[in-house]
Amino acid sequence: MHGDTQHAPTADEIDDLARAARDGDRAALEDLLAAVRPRTLNVCRGVLPYSSDAEDACQEALLNVANKIGTWNARGRFTTWLHVVALNSARSTYRRMKNQAVASDVLPLEKPDPRTTSVIAGTRLDLLDAMETIERDHPQFVEPLMLRDVYGLSYEEIAEQVGVPLGTVKAQIHHGRKLARPLLRPQD
């Protein structure tokens, strides 16, 4: 696949590259990173509204993939594992930016109004704040909820990725949604 720009790699081809990279093939790792960069950037863009922020998170995610490829268990699709890595990198970038903004007093005085802030098409600041709030007391709900409701992964893919039974994943997502709903609505 070296230098092949004719087609986007299939999921099977990505899995093959990931296995080779995990087993120490440096060329396969380079090809893998190039192949998954667009997908990784899209995941990051889904969380971070500004291109430069999403690019930073994407770079962090790709670095994490390169450094942690050995932790991919190859039982599920590499792209499912990649979604989690990219999501965590985007959330980490958001937290870092938020902490820097708080330290330098550049946060806006008003929070975005969830009635006018699109969680799907626009900024995700209200969603990220909600996930951080939930994560403090119920961290087990955040990852399955984000993977399902933001990235549209199937329940089966999520169960495989987080390593819990399918019924548990469905329950975690249900409870996570119940906790998130009031955090996304304006307080009266």
Short mmCIF file of N, CA and C in Angstrom, two decimals:
data_model
loop_
_atom_site.label_atom_id
_atom_site.label_comp_id
_atom_site.label_asym_id
_atom_site.label_seq_id
_atom_site.Cartn_x
_atom_site.Cartn_y
_atom_site.Cartn_z
N MET A 1 0.82 -1.19 0.00
CA MET A 1 0.00 0.00 0.00
C MET A 1 0.86 1.25 0.00
N HIS A 2 2.14 1.14 0.17
CA HIS A 2 3.05 2.28 0.21
C HIS A 2 2.85 3.15 -1.03
N GLY A 3 2.57 4.44 -0.77
CA GLY A 3 2.44 5.39 -1.85
C GLY A 3 1.16 5.27 -2.65
N ASP A 4 0.26 4.39 -2.30
CA ASP A 4 -0.98 4.18 -3.04
C ASP A 4 -1.97 5.28 -2.69
N THR A 5 -2.29 6.11 -3.66
CA THR A 5 -3.26 7.19 -3.44
C THR A 5 -4.49 6.97 -4.31
N GLN A 6 -4.63 5.78 -4.90
CA GLN A 6 -5.72 5.51 -5.82
C GLN A 6 -7.06 5.33 -5.11
N HIS A 7 -7.05 4.77 -3.92
CA HIS A 7 -8.32 4.51 -3.24
C HIS A 7 -8.14 4.65 -1.73
N ALA A 8 -9.26 4.93 -1.10
CA ALA A 8 -9.24 4.94 0.36
C ALA A 8 -9.21 3.48 0.82
N PRO A 9 -8.40 3.18 1.81
CA PRO A 9 -8.30 1.79 2.25
C PRO A 9 -9.60 1.31 2.89
N THR A 10 -9.89 0.03 2.68
CA THR A 10 -11.06 -0.58 3.29
C THR A 10 -10.79 -0.83 4.77
N ALA A 11 -11.83 -1.17 5.48
CA ALA A 11 -11.67 -1.49 6.91
C ALA A 11 -10.73 -2.68 7.10
N ASP A 12 -10.83 -3.67 6.21
CA ASP A 12 -9.93 -4.83 6.30
C ASP A 12 -8.48 -4.42 6.04
N GLU A 13 -8.26 -3.53 5.08
CA GLU A 13 -6.90 -3.07 4.79
C GLU A 13 -6.34 -2.27 5.97
N ILE A 14 -7.19 -1.45 6.58
CA ILE A 14 -6.75 -0.69 7.76
C ILE A 14 -6.41 -1.65 8.89
N ASP A 15 -7.24 -2.67 9.11
CA ASP A 15 -6.94 -3.65 10.15
C ASP A 15 -5.62 -4.37 9.87
N ASP A 16 -5.36 -4.71 8.61
CA ASP A 16 -4.10 -5.37 8.24
C ASP A 16 -2.91 -4.46 8.52
N LEU A 17 -3.04 -3.18 8.14
CA LEU A 17 -1.97 -2.22 8.43
C LEU A 17 -1.74 -2.10 9.93
N ALA A 18 -2.83 -2.03 10.68
CA ALA A 18 -2.72 -1.88 12.13
C ALA A 18 -2.04 -3.08 12.76
N ARG A 19 -2.37 -4.28 12.30
CA ARG A 19 -1.70 -5.48 12.82
C ARG A 19 -0.21 -5.43 12.53
N ALA A 20 0.14 -5.08 11.29
CA ALA A 20 1.56 -5.00 10.92
C ALA A 20 2.27 -3.92 11.75
N ALA A 21 1.61 -2.77 11.92
CA ALA A 21 2.20 -1.69 12.71
C ALA A 21 2.37 -2.12 14.16
N ARG A 22 1.37 -2.80 14.69
CA ARG A 22 1.44 -3.28 16.07
C ARG A 22 2.60 -4.27 16.24
N ASP A 23 2.88 -5.01 15.18
CA ASP A 23 3.96 -5.99 15.23
C ASP A 23 5.33 -5.40 14.90
N GLY A 24 5.40 -4.05 14.76
CA GLY A 24 6.69 -3.39 14.62
C GLY A 24 7.06 -2.92 13.22
N ASP A 25 6.18 -3.04 12.24
CA ASP A 25 6.48 -2.60 10.88
C ASP A 25 6.31 -1.09 10.79
N ARG A 26 7.43 -0.36 10.75
CA ARG A 26 7.40 1.12 10.74
C ARG A 26 6.73 1.68 9.49
N ALA A 27 6.97 1.05 8.33
CA ALA A 27 6.34 1.52 7.10
C ALA A 27 4.82 1.35 7.18
N ALA A 28 4.38 0.24 7.75
CA ALA A 28 2.94 0.02 7.92
C ALA A 28 2.35 1.07 8.86
N LEU A 29 3.10 1.43 9.90
CA LEU A 29 2.62 2.46 10.82
C LEU A 29 2.44 3.79 10.09
N GLU A 30 3.42 4.17 9.28
CA GLU A 30 3.32 5.42 8.51
C GLU A 30 2.12 5.38 7.57
N ASP A 31 1.93 4.25 6.88
CA ASP A 31 0.78 4.11 5.99
C ASP A 31 -0.53 4.16 6.76
N LEU A 32 -0.55 3.53 7.92
CA LEU A 32 -1.75 3.52 8.75
C LEU A 32 -2.11 4.93 9.19
N LEU A 33 -1.13 5.66 9.69
CA LEU A 33 -1.39 7.03 10.15
C LEU A 33 -1.91 7.90 9.01
N ALA A 34 -1.34 7.75 7.83
CA ALA A 34 -1.81 8.52 6.67
C ALA A 34 -3.23 8.11 6.29
N ALA A 35 -3.51 6.82 6.37
CA ALA A 35 -4.84 6.33 5.98
C ALA A 35 -5.94 6.77 6.94
N VAL A 36 -5.63 6.85 8.24
CA VAL A 36 -6.68 7.16 9.22
C VAL A 36 -6.73 8.64 9.59
N ARG A 37 -5.81 9.44 9.09
CA ARG A 37 -5.80 10.86 9.44
C ARG A 37 -7.14 11.55 9.11
N PRO A 38 -7.71 11.38 7.91
CA PRO A 38 -8.98 12.06 7.62
C PRO A 38 -10.10 11.64 8.59
N ARG A 39 -10.18 10.36 8.91
CA ARG A 39 -11.20 9.88 9.84
C ARG A 39 -10.97 10.47 11.23
N THR A 40 -9.72 10.50 11.65
CA THR A 40 -9.36 11.05 12.96
C THR A 40 -9.72 12.53 13.03
N LEU A 41 -9.39 13.26 11.99
CA LEU A 41 -9.71 14.69 11.96
C LEU A 41 -11.22 14.91 12.01
N ASN A 42 -11.99 14.07 11.34
CA ASN A 42 -13.45 14.21 11.38
C ASN A 42 -14.00 13.98 12.79
N VAL A 43 -13.46 13.00 13.49
CA VAL A 43 -13.89 12.77 14.88
C VAL A 43 -13.58 14.01 15.71
N CYS A 44 -12.39 14.55 15.57
CA CYS A 44 -11.99 15.73 16.35
C CYS A 44 -12.83 16.94 15.98
N ARG A 45 -13.15 17.09 14.70
CA ARG A 45 -14.01 18.20 14.27
C ARG A 45 -15.41 18.06 14.84
N GLY A 46 -15.83 16.84 15.10
CA GLY A 46 -17.14 16.62 15.69
C GLY A 46 -17.24 17.12 17.12
N VAL A 47 -16.10 17.29 17.77
CA VAL A 47 -16.08 17.75 19.16
C VAL A 47 -15.65 19.20 19.24
N LEU A 48 -14.67 19.58 18.46
CA LEU A 48 -14.09 20.93 18.53
C LEU A 48 -14.52 21.75 17.33
N PRO A 49 -15.17 22.89 17.54
CA PRO A 49 -15.75 23.64 16.43
C PRO A 49 -14.74 24.38 15.55
N TYR A 50 -13.54 24.65 16.03
CA TYR A 50 -12.59 25.42 15.25
C TYR A 50 -11.54 24.51 14.64
N SER A 51 -11.28 24.72 13.35
CA SER A 51 -10.37 23.84 12.60
C SER A 51 -9.01 23.69 13.24
N SER A 52 -8.42 24.79 13.71
CA SER A 52 -7.08 24.70 14.29
C SER A 52 -7.09 23.86 15.57
N ASP A 53 -8.14 23.95 16.35
CA ASP A 53 -8.25 23.13 17.56
C ASP A 53 -8.41 21.66 17.19
N ALA A 54 -9.24 21.39 16.19
CA ALA A 54 -9.44 20.02 15.73
C ALA A 54 -8.15 19.45 15.17
N GLU A 55 -7.38 20.27 14.46
CA GLU A 55 -6.09 19.83 13.92
C GLU A 55 -5.14 19.45 15.06
N ASP A 56 -5.10 20.28 16.10
CA ASP A 56 -4.25 19.97 17.26
C ASP A 56 -4.65 18.64 17.90
N ALA A 57 -5.94 18.46 18.07
CA ALA A 57 -6.43 17.22 18.67
C ALA A 57 -6.12 16.02 17.77
N CYS A 58 -6.25 16.21 16.47
CA CYS A 58 -5.95 15.15 15.51
C CYS A 58 -4.48 14.74 15.62
N GLN A 59 -3.60 15.73 15.69
CA GLN A 59 -2.17 15.43 15.82
C GLN A 59 -1.90 14.65 17.11
N GLU A 60 -2.54 15.07 18.20
CA GLU A 60 -2.38 14.36 19.47
C GLU A 60 -2.89 12.93 19.35
N ALA A 61 -4.04 12.76 18.68
CA ALA A 61 -4.61 11.42 18.52
C ALA A 61 -3.68 10.53 17.70
N LEU A 62 -3.14 11.05 16.61
CA LEU A 62 -2.24 10.25 15.77
C LEU A 62 -0.96 9.89 16.52
N LEU A 63 -0.48 10.79 17.33
CA LEU A 63 0.69 10.50 18.16
C LEU A 63 0.35 9.39 19.16
N ASN A 64 -0.83 9.47 19.75
CA ASN A 64 -1.27 8.43 20.67
C ASN A 64 -1.43 7.08 19.97
N VAL A 65 -1.94 7.10 18.74
CA VAL A 65 -2.06 5.86 17.97
C VAL A 65 -0.67 5.26 17.78
N ALA A 66 0.28 6.09 17.36
CA ALA A 66 1.63 5.59 17.12
C ALA A 66 2.26 5.03 18.38
N ASN A 67 2.04 5.70 19.50
CA ASN A 67 2.66 5.28 20.76
C ASN A 67 1.94 4.12 21.43
N LYS A 68 0.62 3.97 21.16
CA LYS A 68 -0.17 2.98 21.89
C LYS A 68 -0.74 1.89 20.99
N ILE A 69 -0.22 1.77 19.78
CA ILE A 69 -0.74 0.77 18.85
C ILE A 69 -0.70 -0.63 19.47
N GLY A 70 0.24 -0.86 20.35
CA GLY A 70 0.35 -2.16 21.00
C GLY A 70 -0.80 -2.49 21.93
N THR A 71 -1.59 -1.50 22.30
CA THR A 71 -2.73 -1.75 23.19
C THR A 71 -4.00 -2.15 22.42
N TRP A 72 -3.97 -1.99 21.09
CA TRP A 72 -5.12 -2.44 20.29
C TRP A 72 -5.12 -3.95 20.31
N ASN A 73 -6.24 -4.54 20.74
CA ASN A 73 -6.28 -6.00 20.93
C ASN A 73 -6.63 -6.77 19.66
N ALA A 74 -6.98 -6.11 18.59
CA ALA A 74 -7.29 -6.72 17.29
C ALA A 74 -8.51 -7.63 17.32
N ARG A 75 -9.29 -7.63 18.41
CA ARG A 75 -10.53 -8.39 18.41
C ARG A 75 -11.62 -7.66 17.64
N GLY A 76 -11.60 -6.35 17.73
CA GLY A 76 -12.57 -5.53 16.99
C GLY A 76 -11.85 -4.74 15.91
N ARG A 77 -12.61 -3.97 15.19
CA ARG A 77 -12.05 -3.14 14.13
C ARG A 77 -11.10 -2.10 14.72
N PHE A 78 -10.03 -1.86 14.01
CA PHE A 78 -9.09 -0.82 14.42
C PHE A 78 -9.80 0.54 14.45
N THR A 79 -10.69 0.78 13.50
CA THR A 79 -11.35 2.08 13.43
C THR A 79 -12.23 2.35 14.65
N THR A 80 -12.75 1.31 15.27
CA THR A 80 -13.52 1.50 16.51
C THR A 80 -12.59 1.96 17.62
N TRP A 81 -11.43 1.31 17.74
CA TRP A 81 -10.42 1.71 18.72
C TRP A 81 -9.96 3.13 18.43
N LEU A 82 -9.76 3.44 17.16
CA LEU A 82 -9.33 4.78 16.75
C LEU A 82 -10.33 5.84 17.18
N HIS A 83 -11.64 5.56 17.06
CA HIS A 83 -12.66 6.52 17.48
C HIS A 83 -12.46 6.90 18.95
N VAL A 84 -12.20 5.93 19.77
CA VAL A 84 -12.01 6.19 21.20
C VAL A 84 -10.76 7.05 21.43
N VAL A 85 -9.67 6.70 20.76
CA VAL A 85 -8.43 7.47 20.89
C VAL A 85 -8.66 8.91 20.44
N ALA A 86 -9.31 9.09 19.29
CA ALA A 86 -9.56 10.43 18.76
C ALA A 86 -10.50 11.21 19.67
N LEU A 87 -11.54 10.57 20.14
CA LEU A 87 -12.48 11.22 21.06
C LEU A 87 -11.77 11.68 22.33
N ASN A 88 -10.96 10.81 22.90
CA ASN A 88 -10.23 11.18 24.11
C ASN A 88 -9.26 12.32 23.85
N SER A 89 -8.61 12.33 22.71
CA SER A 89 -7.69 13.42 22.36
C SER A 89 -8.44 14.74 22.19
N ALA A 90 -9.59 14.70 21.55
CA ALA A 90 -10.38 15.91 21.37
C ALA A 90 -10.86 16.44 22.72
N ARG A 91 -11.30 15.55 23.59
CA ARG A 91 -11.76 15.97 24.92
C ARG A 91 -10.59 16.53 25.73
N SER A 92 -9.43 15.91 25.60
CA SER A 92 -8.24 16.39 26.30
C SER A 92 -7.83 17.77 25.79
N THR A 93 -7.89 17.96 24.50
CA THR A 93 -7.58 19.28 23.91
C THR A 93 -8.56 20.32 24.41
N TYR A 94 -9.84 19.97 24.44
CA TYR A 94 -10.85 20.90 24.95
C TYR A 94 -10.57 21.29 26.40
N ARG A 95 -10.28 20.30 27.25
CA ARG A 95 -9.99 20.59 28.66
C ARG A 95 -8.78 21.50 28.80
N ARG A 96 -7.73 21.20 28.04
CA ARG A 96 -6.52 22.01 28.10
C ARG A 96 -6.82 23.46 27.68
N MET A 97 -7.57 23.63 26.60
CA MET A 97 -7.92 24.97 26.14
C MET A 97 -8.79 25.69 27.15
N LYS A 98 -9.73 24.98 27.73
CA LYS A 98 -10.62 25.58 28.73
C LYS A 98 -9.82 26.02 29.94
N ASN A 99 -8.90 25.17 30.40
CA ASN A 99 -8.07 25.54 31.56
C ASN A 99 -7.18 26.74 31.25
N GLN A 100 -6.64 26.81 30.04
CA GLN A 100 -5.81 27.95 29.65
C GLN A 100 -6.65 29.22 29.60
N ALA A 101 -7.87 29.10 29.09
CA ALA A 101 -8.75 30.26 29.00
C ALA A 101 -9.15 30.75 30.38
N VAL A 102 -9.43 29.83 31.30
CA VAL A 102 -9.78 30.22 32.66
C VAL A 102 -8.60 30.92 33.32
N ALA A 103 -7.41 30.38 33.11
CA ALA A 103 -6.22 30.97 33.72
C ALA A 103 -5.94 32.37 33.19
N SER A 104 -6.32 32.62 31.93
CA SER A 104 -6.04 33.94 31.36
C SER A 104 -7.30 34.81 31.26
N ASP A 105 -8.40 34.37 31.87
CA ASP A 105 -9.65 35.14 31.89
C ASP A 105 -10.15 35.52 30.50
N VAL A 106 -10.08 34.60 29.54
CA VAL A 106 -10.60 34.92 28.22
C VAL A 106 -11.89 34.18 27.90
N LEU A 107 -12.47 33.51 28.87
CA LEU A 107 -13.75 32.85 28.63
C LEU A 107 -14.85 33.90 28.50
N PRO A 108 -15.82 33.67 27.64
CA PRO A 108 -16.93 34.61 27.57
C PRO A 108 -17.70 34.62 28.89
N LEU A 109 -18.35 35.72 29.16
CA LEU A 109 -19.08 35.85 30.41
C LEU A 109 -20.31 34.98 30.45
N GLU A 110 -20.91 34.72 29.30
CA GLU A 110 -22.13 33.93 29.27
C GLU A 110 -21.83 32.56 28.67
N LYS A 111 -22.50 31.54 29.21
CA LYS A 111 -22.40 30.20 28.64
C LYS A 111 -23.27 30.15 27.39
N PRO A 112 -22.91 29.30 26.41
CA PRO A 112 -23.78 29.16 25.24
C PRO A 112 -25.16 28.68 25.66
N ASP A 113 -26.17 29.24 25.05
CA ASP A 113 -27.54 28.84 25.34
C ASP A 113 -27.85 27.56 24.57
N PRO A 114 -28.11 26.44 25.26
CA PRO A 114 -28.37 25.18 24.58
C PRO A 114 -29.56 25.23 23.63
N ARG A 115 -30.48 26.20 23.84
CA ARG A 115 -31.62 26.31 22.93
C ARG A 115 -31.17 26.80 21.55
N THR A 116 -30.05 27.54 21.49
CA THR A 116 -29.57 28.07 20.22
C THR A 116 -28.24 27.49 19.80
N THR A 117 -27.69 26.58 20.59
CA THR A 117 -26.41 25.95 20.26
C THR A 117 -26.69 24.53 19.79
N SER A 118 -26.39 24.27 18.55
CA SER A 118 -26.64 22.95 18.00
C SER A 118 -25.60 21.96 18.48
N VAL A 119 -26.05 20.90 19.12
CA VAL A 119 -25.13 19.87 19.59
C VAL A 119 -24.66 19.02 18.40
N ILE A 120 -25.46 18.90 17.37
CA ILE A 120 -25.08 18.07 16.24
C ILE A 120 -24.32 18.87 15.19
N ALA A 121 -24.80 20.04 14.82
CA ALA A 121 -24.20 20.75 13.69
C ALA A 121 -23.27 21.88 14.09
N GLY A 122 -23.35 22.35 15.30
CA GLY A 122 -22.56 23.51 15.67
C GLY A 122 -21.54 23.20 16.75
N THR A 123 -21.37 24.15 17.62
CA THR A 123 -20.41 23.98 18.69
C THR A 123 -20.87 22.92 19.66
N ARG A 124 -19.94 22.28 20.30
CA ARG A 124 -20.25 21.21 21.25
C ARG A 124 -19.83 21.59 22.65
N LEU A 125 -19.67 22.85 22.92
CA LEU A 125 -19.21 23.26 24.23
C LEU A 125 -20.16 22.84 25.33
N ASP A 126 -21.47 22.96 25.10
CA ASP A 126 -22.42 22.56 26.13
C ASP A 126 -22.37 21.04 26.34
N LEU A 127 -22.19 20.29 25.28
CA LEU A 127 -22.10 18.84 25.40
C LEU A 127 -20.83 18.44 26.15
N LEU A 128 -19.72 19.07 25.82
CA LEU A 128 -18.46 18.74 26.51
C LEU A 128 -18.53 19.09 27.99
N ASP A 129 -19.13 20.22 28.30
CA ASP A 129 -19.31 20.58 29.71
C ASP A 129 -20.19 19.55 30.42
N ALA A 130 -21.26 19.11 29.75
CA ALA A 130 -22.14 18.10 30.34
C ALA A 130 -21.38 16.80 30.57
N MET A 131 -20.57 16.39 29.61
CA MET A 131 -19.81 15.14 29.76
C MET A 131 -18.80 15.24 30.91
N GLU A 132 -18.18 16.40 31.06
CA GLU A 132 -17.25 16.57 32.18
C GLU A 132 -17.98 16.50 33.52
N THR A 133 -19.17 17.06 33.58
CA THR A 133 -19.96 17.02 34.81
C THR A 133 -20.34 15.57 35.13
N ILE A 134 -20.82 14.85 34.15
CA ILE A 134 -21.21 13.45 34.35
C ILE A 134 -20.00 12.61 34.74
N GLU A 135 -18.87 12.89 34.11
CA GLU A 135 -17.67 12.08 34.33
C GLU A 135 -17.18 12.13 35.78
N ARG A 136 -17.45 13.22 36.46
CA ARG A 136 -17.01 13.34 37.87
C ARG A 136 -17.59 12.24 38.75
N ASP A 137 -18.88 11.96 38.59
CA ASP A 137 -19.55 10.98 39.44
C ASP A 137 -19.87 9.66 38.74
N HIS A 138 -19.94 9.69 37.42
CA HIS A 138 -20.34 8.50 36.66
C HIS A 138 -19.47 8.33 35.41
N PRO A 139 -18.18 8.13 35.57
CA PRO A 139 -17.30 8.08 34.39
C PRO A 139 -17.63 6.95 33.42
N GLN A 140 -18.24 5.88 33.91
CA GLN A 140 -18.54 4.74 33.05
C GLN A 140 -19.58 5.06 31.98
N PHE A 141 -20.33 6.15 32.13
CA PHE A 141 -21.37 6.49 31.17
C PHE A 141 -20.86 7.34 30.01
N VAL A 142 -19.78 8.07 30.19
CA VAL A 142 -19.37 9.09 29.23
C VAL A 142 -18.92 8.48 27.90
N GLU A 143 -17.99 7.56 27.94
CA GLU A 143 -17.46 7.01 26.69
C GLU A 143 -18.54 6.31 25.86
N PRO A 144 -19.35 5.41 26.46
CA PRO A 144 -20.40 4.78 25.65
C PRO A 144 -21.39 5.80 25.08
N LEU A 145 -21.75 6.81 25.87
CA LEU A 145 -22.71 7.82 25.42
C LEU A 145 -22.15 8.62 24.25
N MET A 146 -20.91 9.05 24.34
CA MET A 146 -20.29 9.81 23.24
C MET A 146 -20.15 8.94 21.99
N LEU A 147 -19.73 7.71 22.17
CA LEU A 147 -19.55 6.83 21.01
C LEU A 147 -20.86 6.55 20.30
N ARG A 148 -21.95 6.45 21.06
CA ARG A 148 -23.25 6.17 20.46
C ARG A 148 -23.91 7.42 19.89
N ASP A 149 -24.06 8.45 20.73
CA ASP A 149 -24.87 9.59 20.35
C ASP A 149 -24.14 10.63 19.51
N VAL A 150 -22.83 10.70 19.63
CA VAL A 150 -22.09 11.66 18.82
C VAL A 150 -21.53 11.00 17.57
N TYR A 151 -20.96 9.81 17.73
CA TYR A 151 -20.29 9.18 16.60
C TYR A 151 -21.08 8.07 15.94
N GLY A 152 -22.21 7.70 16.51
CA GLY A 152 -23.10 6.76 15.86
C GLY A 152 -22.61 5.33 15.77
N LEU A 153 -21.68 4.95 16.65
CA LEU A 153 -21.24 3.56 16.64
C LEU A 153 -22.38 2.67 17.12
N SER A 154 -22.40 1.44 16.65
CA SER A 154 -23.44 0.51 17.07
C SER A 154 -23.21 0.09 18.52
N TYR A 155 -24.26 -0.37 19.15
CA TYR A 155 -24.13 -0.85 20.52
C TYR A 155 -23.11 -1.99 20.59
N GLU A 156 -23.13 -2.85 19.57
CA GLU A 156 -22.21 -3.99 19.53
C GLU A 156 -20.75 -3.52 19.47
N GLU A 157 -20.47 -2.52 18.61
CA GLU A 157 -19.11 -1.99 18.50
C GLU A 157 -18.66 -1.37 19.83
N ILE A 158 -19.56 -0.67 20.48
CA ILE A 158 -19.22 -0.03 21.75
C ILE A 158 -18.94 -1.08 22.81
N ALA A 159 -19.78 -2.10 22.88
CA ALA A 159 -19.58 -3.17 23.86
C ALA A 159 -18.22 -3.82 23.66
N GLU A 160 -17.88 -4.07 22.42
CA GLU A 160 -16.59 -4.68 22.12
C GLU A 160 -15.43 -3.75 22.52
N GLN A 161 -15.59 -2.46 22.22
CA GLN A 161 -14.52 -1.50 22.50
C GLN A 161 -14.31 -1.30 24.00
N VAL A 162 -15.38 -1.15 24.75
CA VAL A 162 -15.22 -0.88 26.18
C VAL A 162 -15.13 -2.15 27.01
N GLY A 163 -15.37 -3.31 26.37
CA GLY A 163 -15.16 -4.59 27.04
C GLY A 163 -16.19 -4.94 28.08
N VAL A 164 -17.45 -4.58 27.82
CA VAL A 164 -18.53 -4.94 28.73
C VAL A 164 -19.67 -5.57 27.92
N PRO A 165 -20.55 -6.32 28.58
CA PRO A 165 -21.67 -6.95 27.85
C PRO A 165 -22.58 -5.92 27.18
N LEU A 166 -23.21 -6.35 26.12
CA LEU A 166 -24.10 -5.49 25.34
C LEU A 166 -25.19 -4.85 26.20
N GLY A 167 -25.81 -5.62 27.06
CA GLY A 167 -26.87 -5.08 27.93
C GLY A 167 -26.35 -4.00 28.85
N THR A 168 -25.14 -4.16 29.33
CA THR A 168 -24.53 -3.15 30.20
C THR A 168 -24.31 -1.85 29.43
N VAL A 169 -23.83 -1.97 28.19
CA VAL A 169 -23.62 -0.78 27.36
C VAL A 169 -24.93 -0.05 27.13
N LYS A 170 -25.97 -0.79 26.81
CA LYS A 170 -27.28 -0.15 26.58
C LYS A 170 -27.76 0.56 27.84
N ALA A 171 -27.57 -0.06 28.99
CA ALA A 171 -27.98 0.56 30.25
C ALA A 171 -27.13 1.80 30.54
N GLN A 172 -25.82 1.72 30.29
CA GLN A 172 -24.95 2.88 30.52
C GLN A 172 -25.37 4.06 29.65
N ILE A 173 -25.68 3.78 28.39
CA ILE A 173 -26.09 4.85 27.48
C ILE A 173 -27.43 5.43 27.93
N HIS A 174 -28.36 4.58 28.32
CA HIS A 174 -29.67 5.06 28.80
C HIS A 174 -29.50 5.97 30.02
N HIS A 175 -28.71 5.52 31.00
CA HIS A 175 -28.50 6.32 32.21
C HIS A 175 -27.71 7.59 31.90
N GLY A 176 -26.73 7.48 31.01
CA GLY A 176 -25.97 8.66 30.60
C GLY A 176 -26.84 9.71 29.96
N ARG A 177 -27.78 9.28 29.12
CA ARG A 177 -28.70 10.22 28.49
C ARG A 177 -29.58 10.91 29.53
N LYS A 178 -30.04 10.14 30.52
CA LYS A 178 -30.86 10.74 31.57
C LYS A 178 -30.08 11.80 32.34
N LEU A 179 -28.81 11.54 32.58
CA LEU A 179 -27.98 12.52 33.29
C LEU A 179 -27.65 13.73 32.42
N ALA A 180 -27.50 13.52 31.12
CA ALA A 180 -27.10 14.61 30.21
C ALA A 180 -28.24 15.56 29.89
N ARG A 181 -29.45 15.05 29.77
CA ARG A 181 -30.57 15.89 29.34
C ARG A 181 -30.71 17.19 30.14
N PRO A 182 -30.75 17.13 31.45
CA PRO A 182 -30.93 18.40 32.17
C PRO A 182 -29.72 19.33 32.06
N LEU A 183 -28.57 18.79 31.77
CA LEU A 183 -27.38 19.62 31.63
C LEU A 183 -27.34 20.37 30.30
N LEU A 184 -28.12 19.90 29.34
CA LEU A 184 -28.16 20.54 28.02
C LEU A 184 -29.32 21.51 27.90
N ARG A 185 -30.16 21.59 28.91
CA ARG A 185 -31.30 22.50 28.89
C ARG A 185 -30.97 23.73 29.71
N PRO A 186 -31.54 24.88 29.32
CA PRO A 186 -31.30 26.08 30.13
C PRO A 186 -31.98 25.96 31.49
N GLN A 187 -31.33 26.49 32.51
CA GLN A 187 -31.93 26.48 33.84
C GLN A 187 -32.92 27.62 33.96
N ASP A 188 -34.10 27.34 34.43
CA ASP A 188 -35.15 28.38 34.57
C ASP A 188 -35.00 29.12 35.86
#
